[in-house]
Amino acid sequence: MKTLLNVIWLVFAGAWLALGYVAAGVVCCVLVVTIPFGIASFRIASYVLWPFGRTIVDKPTAGALSTIGNVIWFFVAGIWLAIGHVVTAVPLFVSIIGIPMGIANLKLIPVSLVPLGKQIVPTDRAFAAYGR
């Protein structure tokens, strides 16, 4: 089921959203100071291409620099990527098949706003990062 949802997601939402994250990553990699933002953007782009079966958890080692970086990211690229998720989610909610993908799209908004200090893990190991 995850594979079917991922293929449908890729066709209707994933490819376009991933292009937005890749564009943000390329722009962020222009300056040396913003390369961590670019790397985070590329990481989220891979997640946006194939989201079902994976989830995002807080990185336990994230500190104050991640928080400061997230504040900068929010204003530079986060708000625009979140708007992209909302704009993509609305048409997905129109069809019955698109409702799970619309929900997944809305679940991606928090990570698009604050991507630093997060890591992508398989769903069956969502709490493995916490050592539980």
PDB file of C-alpha atoms in Angstrom, residues 33-80:
ATOM      1  CA  VAL A  33      27.187  30.408   5.239  1.00  0.00           C
ATOM      2  CA  THR A  34      23.855  29.013   4.023  1.00  0.00           C
ATOM      3  CA  ILE A  35      25.114  25.582   2.901  1.00  0.00           C
ATOM      4  CA  PRO A  36      23.526  23.858   5.970  1.00  0.00           C
ATOM      5  CA  PHE A  37      20.170  25.224   4.777  1.00  0.00           C
ATOM      6  CA  GLY A  38      20.825  23.794   1.313  1.00  0.00           C
ATOM      7  CA  ILE A  39      21.698  20.384   2.725  1.00  0.00           C
ATOM      8  CA  ALA A  40      18.530  20.385   4.844  1.00  0.00           C
ATOM      9  CA  SER A  41      16.519  21.381   1.791  1.00  0.00           C
ATOM     10  CA  PHE A  42      17.957  18.529  -0.287  1.00  0.00           C
ATOM     11  CA  ARG A  43      17.248  16.090   2.560  1.00  0.00           C
ATOM     12  CA  ILE A  44      13.622  17.199   2.742  1.00  0.00           C
ATOM     13  CA  ALA A  45      13.372  17.044  -1.080  1.00  0.00           C
ATOM     14  CA  SER A  46      14.223  13.339  -0.963  1.00  0.00           C
ATOM     15  CA  TYR A  47      11.594  12.847   1.724  1.00  0.00           C
ATOM     16  CA  VAL A  48       8.984  14.770  -0.271  1.00  0.00           C
ATOM     17  CA  LEU A  49       9.564  12.506  -3.285  1.00  0.00           C
ATOM     18  CA  TRP A  50       8.746   9.304  -1.360  1.00  0.00           C
ATOM     19  CA  PRO A  51       7.124  10.166   2.033  1.00  0.00           C
ATOM     20  CA  PHE A  52       4.951   7.146   2.840  1.00  0.00           C
ATOM     21  CA  GLY A  53       6.793   4.642   5.016  1.00  0.00           C
ATOM     22  CA  ARG A  54       9.083   7.297   6.484  1.00  0.00           C
ATOM     23  CA  THR A  55       8.615   9.947   9.130  1.00  0.00           C
ATOM     24  CA  ILE A  56      10.473  12.871  10.626  1.00  0.00           C
ATOM     25  CA  VAL A  57      11.636  12.946  14.228  1.00  0.00           C
ATOM     26  CA  ASP A  58      13.557  15.489  16.255  1.00  0.00           C
ATOM     27  CA  LYS A  59      17.295  14.949  16.306  1.00  0.00           C
ATOM     28  CA  PRO A  60      18.294  14.550  19.969  1.00  0.00           C
ATOM     29  CA  THR A  61      21.618  16.342  19.424  1.00  0.00           C
ATOM     30  CA  ALA A  62      20.065  19.484  17.922  1.00  0.00           C
ATOM     31  CA  GLY A  63      20.941  22.610  19.835  1.00  0.00           C
ATOM     32  CA  ALA A  64      20.733  26.372  19.801  1.00  0.00           C
ATOM     33  CA  LEU A  65      22.302  26.718  16.353  1.00  0.00           C
ATOM     34  CA  SER A  66      19.457  24.658  14.869  1.00  0.00           C
ATOM     35  CA  THR A  67      16.947  26.964  16.525  1.00  0.00           C
ATOM     36  CA  ILE A  68      18.661  30.090  15.213  1.00  0.00           C
ATOM     37  CA  GLY A  69      18.951  28.510  11.770  1.00  0.00           C
ATOM     38  CA  ASN A  70      15.256  27.598  11.801  1.00  0.00           C
ATOM     39  CA  VAL A  71      14.291  31.203  12.548  1.00  0.00           C
ATOM     40  CA  ILE A  72      16.320  32.382   9.552  1.00  0.00           C
ATOM     41  CA  TRP A  73      14.990  29.538   7.363  1.00  0.00           C
ATOM     42  CA  PHE A  74      11.385  30.374   8.298  1.00  0.00           C
ATOM     43  CA  PHE A  75      11.605  33.814   6.737  1.00  0.00           C
ATOM     44  CA  VAL A  76      13.918  33.004   3.825  1.00  0.00           C
ATOM     45  CA  ALA A  77      12.355  29.839   2.391  1.00  0.00           C
ATOM     46  CA  GLY A  78      10.121  28.087   4.906  1.00  0.00           C
ATOM     47  CA  ILE A  79       7.042  30.224   4.486  1.00  0.00           C
ATOM     48  CA  TRP A  80       7.158  29.879   0.687  1.00  0.00           C
TER      49      TRP A  80
END
